[in-house]
Each structure stands twice: as C-alpha cells, then as structure tokens.
mmCIF file with all atom_site columns, C-alpha atoms in Angstrom:
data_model
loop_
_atom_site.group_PDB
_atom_site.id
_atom_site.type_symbol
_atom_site.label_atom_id
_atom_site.label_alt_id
_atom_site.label_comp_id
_atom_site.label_asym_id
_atom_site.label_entity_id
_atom_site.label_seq_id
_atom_site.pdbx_PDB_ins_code
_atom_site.Cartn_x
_atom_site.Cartn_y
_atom_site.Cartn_z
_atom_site.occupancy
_atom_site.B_iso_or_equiv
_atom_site.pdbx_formal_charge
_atom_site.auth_seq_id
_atom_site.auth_comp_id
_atom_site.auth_asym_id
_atom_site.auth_atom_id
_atom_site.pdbx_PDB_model_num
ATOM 1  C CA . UNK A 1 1  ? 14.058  0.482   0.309  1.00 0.00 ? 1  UNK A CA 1
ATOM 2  C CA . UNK A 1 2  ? 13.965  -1.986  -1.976 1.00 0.00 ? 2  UNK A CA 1
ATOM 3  C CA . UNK A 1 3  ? 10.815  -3.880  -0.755 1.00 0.00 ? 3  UNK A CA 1
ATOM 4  C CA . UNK A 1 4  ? 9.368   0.181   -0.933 1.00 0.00 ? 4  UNK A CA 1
ATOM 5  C CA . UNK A 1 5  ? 9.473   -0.300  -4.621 1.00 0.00 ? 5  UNK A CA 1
ATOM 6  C CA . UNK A 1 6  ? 7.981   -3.203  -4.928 1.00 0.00 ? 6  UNK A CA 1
ATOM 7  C CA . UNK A 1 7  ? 5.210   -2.024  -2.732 1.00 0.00 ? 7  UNK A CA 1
ATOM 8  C CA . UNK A 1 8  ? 4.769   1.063   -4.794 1.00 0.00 ? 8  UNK A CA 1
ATOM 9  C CA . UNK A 1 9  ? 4.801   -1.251  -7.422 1.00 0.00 ? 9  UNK A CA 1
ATOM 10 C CA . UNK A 1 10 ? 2.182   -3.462  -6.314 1.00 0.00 ? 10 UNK A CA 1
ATOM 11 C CA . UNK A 1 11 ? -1.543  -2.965  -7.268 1.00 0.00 ? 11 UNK A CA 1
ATOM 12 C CA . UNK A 1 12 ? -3.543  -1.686  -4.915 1.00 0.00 ? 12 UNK A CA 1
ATOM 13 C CA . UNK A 1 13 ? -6.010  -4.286  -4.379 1.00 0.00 ? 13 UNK A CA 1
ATOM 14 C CA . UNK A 1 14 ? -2.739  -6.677  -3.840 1.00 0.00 ? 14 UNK A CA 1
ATOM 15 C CA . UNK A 1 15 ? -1.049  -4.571  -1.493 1.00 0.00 ? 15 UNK A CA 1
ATOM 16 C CA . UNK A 1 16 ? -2.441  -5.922  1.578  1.00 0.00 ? 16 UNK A CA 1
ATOM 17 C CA . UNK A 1 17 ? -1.412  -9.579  0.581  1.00 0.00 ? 17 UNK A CA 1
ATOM 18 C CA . UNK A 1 18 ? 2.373   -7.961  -0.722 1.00 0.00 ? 18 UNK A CA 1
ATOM 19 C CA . UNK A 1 19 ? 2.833   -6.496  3.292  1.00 0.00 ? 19 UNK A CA 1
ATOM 20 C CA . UNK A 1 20 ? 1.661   -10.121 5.045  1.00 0.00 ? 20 UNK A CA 1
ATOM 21 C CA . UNK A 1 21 ? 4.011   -12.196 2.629  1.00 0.00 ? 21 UNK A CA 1
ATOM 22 C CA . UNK A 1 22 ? 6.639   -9.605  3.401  1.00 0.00 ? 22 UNK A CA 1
ATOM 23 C CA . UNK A 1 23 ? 5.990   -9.334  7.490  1.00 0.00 ? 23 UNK A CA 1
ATOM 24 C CA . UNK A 1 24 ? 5.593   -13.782 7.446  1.00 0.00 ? 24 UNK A CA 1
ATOM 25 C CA . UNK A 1 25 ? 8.945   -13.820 5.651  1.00 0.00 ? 25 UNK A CA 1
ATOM 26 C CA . UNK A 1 26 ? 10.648  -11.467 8.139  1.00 0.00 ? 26 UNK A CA 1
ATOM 27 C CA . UNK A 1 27 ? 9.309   -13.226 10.714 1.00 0.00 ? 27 UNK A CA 1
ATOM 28 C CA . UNK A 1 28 ? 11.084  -16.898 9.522  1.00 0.00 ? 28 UNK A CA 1
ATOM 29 C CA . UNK A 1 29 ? 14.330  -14.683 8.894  1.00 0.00 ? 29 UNK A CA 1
ATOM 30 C CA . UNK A 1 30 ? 14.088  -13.460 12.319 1.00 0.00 ? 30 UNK A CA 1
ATOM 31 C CA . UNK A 1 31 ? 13.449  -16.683 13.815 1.00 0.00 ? 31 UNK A CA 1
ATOM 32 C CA . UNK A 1 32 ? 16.245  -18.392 12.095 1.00 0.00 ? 32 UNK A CA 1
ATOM 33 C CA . UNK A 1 33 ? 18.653  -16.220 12.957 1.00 0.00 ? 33 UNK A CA 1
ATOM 34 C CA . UNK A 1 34 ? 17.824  -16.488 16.773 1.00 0.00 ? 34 UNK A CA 1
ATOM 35 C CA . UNK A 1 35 ? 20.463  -14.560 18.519 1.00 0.00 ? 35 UNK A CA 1
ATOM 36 C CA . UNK A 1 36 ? 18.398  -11.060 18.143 1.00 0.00 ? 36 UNK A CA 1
ATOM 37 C CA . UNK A 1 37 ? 16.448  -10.162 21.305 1.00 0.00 ? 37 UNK A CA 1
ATOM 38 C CA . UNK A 1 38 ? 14.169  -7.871  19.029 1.00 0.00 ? 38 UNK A CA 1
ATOM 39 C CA . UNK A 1 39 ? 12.058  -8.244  16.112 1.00 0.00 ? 39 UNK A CA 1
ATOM 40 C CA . UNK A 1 40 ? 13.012  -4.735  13.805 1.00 0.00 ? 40 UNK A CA 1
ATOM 41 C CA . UNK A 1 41 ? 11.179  -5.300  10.417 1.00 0.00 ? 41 UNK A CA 1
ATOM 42 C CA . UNK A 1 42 ? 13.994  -3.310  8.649  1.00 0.00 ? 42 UNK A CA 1
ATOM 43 C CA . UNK A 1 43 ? 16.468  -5.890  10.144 1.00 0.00 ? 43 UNK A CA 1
ATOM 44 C CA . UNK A 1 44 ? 15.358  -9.022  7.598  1.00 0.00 ? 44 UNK A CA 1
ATOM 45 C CA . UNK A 1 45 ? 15.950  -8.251  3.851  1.00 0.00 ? 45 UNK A CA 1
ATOM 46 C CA . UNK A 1 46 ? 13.048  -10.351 1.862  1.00 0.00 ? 46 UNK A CA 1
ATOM 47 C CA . UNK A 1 47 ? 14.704  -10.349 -0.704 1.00 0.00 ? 47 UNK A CA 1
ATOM 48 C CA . UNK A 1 48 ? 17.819  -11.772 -0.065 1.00 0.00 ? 48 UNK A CA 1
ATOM 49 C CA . UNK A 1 49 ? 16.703  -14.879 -1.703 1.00 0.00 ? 49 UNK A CA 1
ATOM 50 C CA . UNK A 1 50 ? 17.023  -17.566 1.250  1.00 0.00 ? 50 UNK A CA 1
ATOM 51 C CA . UNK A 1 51 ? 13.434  -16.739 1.767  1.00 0.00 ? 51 UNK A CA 1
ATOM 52 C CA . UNK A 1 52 ? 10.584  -18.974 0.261  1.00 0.00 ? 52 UNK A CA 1
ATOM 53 C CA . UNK A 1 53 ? 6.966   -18.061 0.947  1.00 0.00 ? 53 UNK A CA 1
ATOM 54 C CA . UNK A 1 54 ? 4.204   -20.394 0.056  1.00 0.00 ? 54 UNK A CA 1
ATOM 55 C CA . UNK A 1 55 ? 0.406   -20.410 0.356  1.00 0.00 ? 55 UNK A CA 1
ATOM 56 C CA . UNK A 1 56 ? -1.473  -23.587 2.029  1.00 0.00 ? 56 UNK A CA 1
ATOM 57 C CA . UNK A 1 57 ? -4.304  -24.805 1.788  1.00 0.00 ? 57 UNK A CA 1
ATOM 58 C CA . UNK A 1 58 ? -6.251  -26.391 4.979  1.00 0.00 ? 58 UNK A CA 1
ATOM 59 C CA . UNK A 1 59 ? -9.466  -27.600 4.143  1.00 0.00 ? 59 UNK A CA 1
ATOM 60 C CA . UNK A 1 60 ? -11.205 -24.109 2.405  1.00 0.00 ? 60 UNK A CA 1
ATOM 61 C CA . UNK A 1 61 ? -8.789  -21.474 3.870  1.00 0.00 ? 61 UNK A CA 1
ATOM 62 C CA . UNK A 1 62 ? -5.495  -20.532 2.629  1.00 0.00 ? 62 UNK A CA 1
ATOM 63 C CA . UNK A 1 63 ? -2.214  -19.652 4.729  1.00 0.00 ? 63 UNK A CA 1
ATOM 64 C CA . UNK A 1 64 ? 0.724   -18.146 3.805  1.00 0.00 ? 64 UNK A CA 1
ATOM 65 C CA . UNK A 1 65 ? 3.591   -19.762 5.262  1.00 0.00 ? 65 UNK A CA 1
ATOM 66 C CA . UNK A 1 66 ? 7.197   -18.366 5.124  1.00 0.00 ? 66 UNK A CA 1
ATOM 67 C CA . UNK A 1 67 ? 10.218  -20.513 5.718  1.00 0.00 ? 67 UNK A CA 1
ATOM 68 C CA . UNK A 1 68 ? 13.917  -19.049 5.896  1.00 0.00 ? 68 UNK A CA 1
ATOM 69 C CA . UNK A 1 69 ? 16.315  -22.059 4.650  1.00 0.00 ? 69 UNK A CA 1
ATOM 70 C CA . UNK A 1 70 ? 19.477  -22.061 2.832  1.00 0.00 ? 70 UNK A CA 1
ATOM 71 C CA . UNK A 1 71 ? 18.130  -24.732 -0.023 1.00 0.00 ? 71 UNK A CA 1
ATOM 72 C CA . UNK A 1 72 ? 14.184  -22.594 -0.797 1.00 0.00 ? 72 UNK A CA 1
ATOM 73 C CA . UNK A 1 73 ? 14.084  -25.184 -3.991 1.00 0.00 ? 73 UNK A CA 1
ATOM 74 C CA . UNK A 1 74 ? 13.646  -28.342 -2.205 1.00 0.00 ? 74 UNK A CA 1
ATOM 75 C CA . UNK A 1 75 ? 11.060  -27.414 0.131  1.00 0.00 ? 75 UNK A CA 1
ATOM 76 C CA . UNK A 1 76 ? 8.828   -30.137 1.706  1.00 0.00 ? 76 UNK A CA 1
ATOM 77 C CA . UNK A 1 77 ? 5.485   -29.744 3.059  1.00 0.00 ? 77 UNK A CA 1
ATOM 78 C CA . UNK A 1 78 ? 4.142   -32.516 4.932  1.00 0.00 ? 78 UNK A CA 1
ATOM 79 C CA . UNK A 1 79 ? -0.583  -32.366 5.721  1.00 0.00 ? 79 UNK A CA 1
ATOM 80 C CA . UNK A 1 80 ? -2.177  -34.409 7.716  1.00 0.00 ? 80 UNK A CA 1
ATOM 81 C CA . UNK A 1 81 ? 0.421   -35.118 10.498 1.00 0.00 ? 81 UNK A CA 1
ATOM 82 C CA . UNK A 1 82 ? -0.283  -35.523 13.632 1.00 0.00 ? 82 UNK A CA 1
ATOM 83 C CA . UNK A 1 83 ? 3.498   -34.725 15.714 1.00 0.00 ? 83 UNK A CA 1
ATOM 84 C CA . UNK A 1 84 ? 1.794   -34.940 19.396 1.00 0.00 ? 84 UNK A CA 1
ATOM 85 C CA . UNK A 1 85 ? 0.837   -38.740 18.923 1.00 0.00 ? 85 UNK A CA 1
ATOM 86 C CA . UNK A 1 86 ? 3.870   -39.375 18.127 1.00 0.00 ? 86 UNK A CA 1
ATOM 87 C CA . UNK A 1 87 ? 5.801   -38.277 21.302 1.00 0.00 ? 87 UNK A CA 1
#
C-alpha cells in the first residue's frame, strides 16, 4: 500500500519509470531470497531499504539495474568486463 502512495504521488509523465524501478527491485528481492517457487509482486516490499536501484549507462542507452544486498551503500559496479574469457 505503501508503494500505492508513492505511485499516486508520482507525476504522471514519471509514472512509467516509478513501476519499472519498482517491478526491477522486486525482482532482485525475489531472486535473493530464492526459496519462493513464485514471483507475487506484493510479496517484495521496495521499500524495506535493502534495496538499491541504479541507472547504467552502456554506450547511449540507460538501464536500470536493481540489486537486493544487505550493505546498498557500498555498491560496486564493474563496465567493460568480459566474465566468459575468463573461465
């Protein structure tokens, strides 16, 4: 209900933005968690503050990324890394 206010809240142009930050961080609680056999939005509270979404850049198009972590103040991002050469 909570995240209902802050949608209500929300200007209308930056509404669209407000429900894929919200549905990216839900996914990364969900994830995390990893016992549930079902993603149910109303499941993962966004605002429990273990939550930190960010937007990245890759060359000219922006991403939001949404990471669930118990430390969202020291997050590390890491571009230009190629993980398959190095298995």
């Amino acid at each position: 209900e909570a995240e209902a206010v802050q949608y209500d809240a929300t200007a209308e142009e930056d509404r669209g933005r407000f429900l894929i930050e919200k549905w990216t961080g839900k996914e990364a609680l969900f994830k995390r968690d990893g016992t549930l056999k079902a993603f149910i939005p109303t499941d993962h509270d966004t605002l429990s503050g273990d939550l930190r979404t960010l937007t990245v850049m890759s060359g000219d198009k922006s991403y939001l990324l949404s990471v669930a972590t118990d430390t969202p103040r020291s997050l590390r991002l890491y571009d230009n890394i190629d993980l398959l050469s190095k298995l």
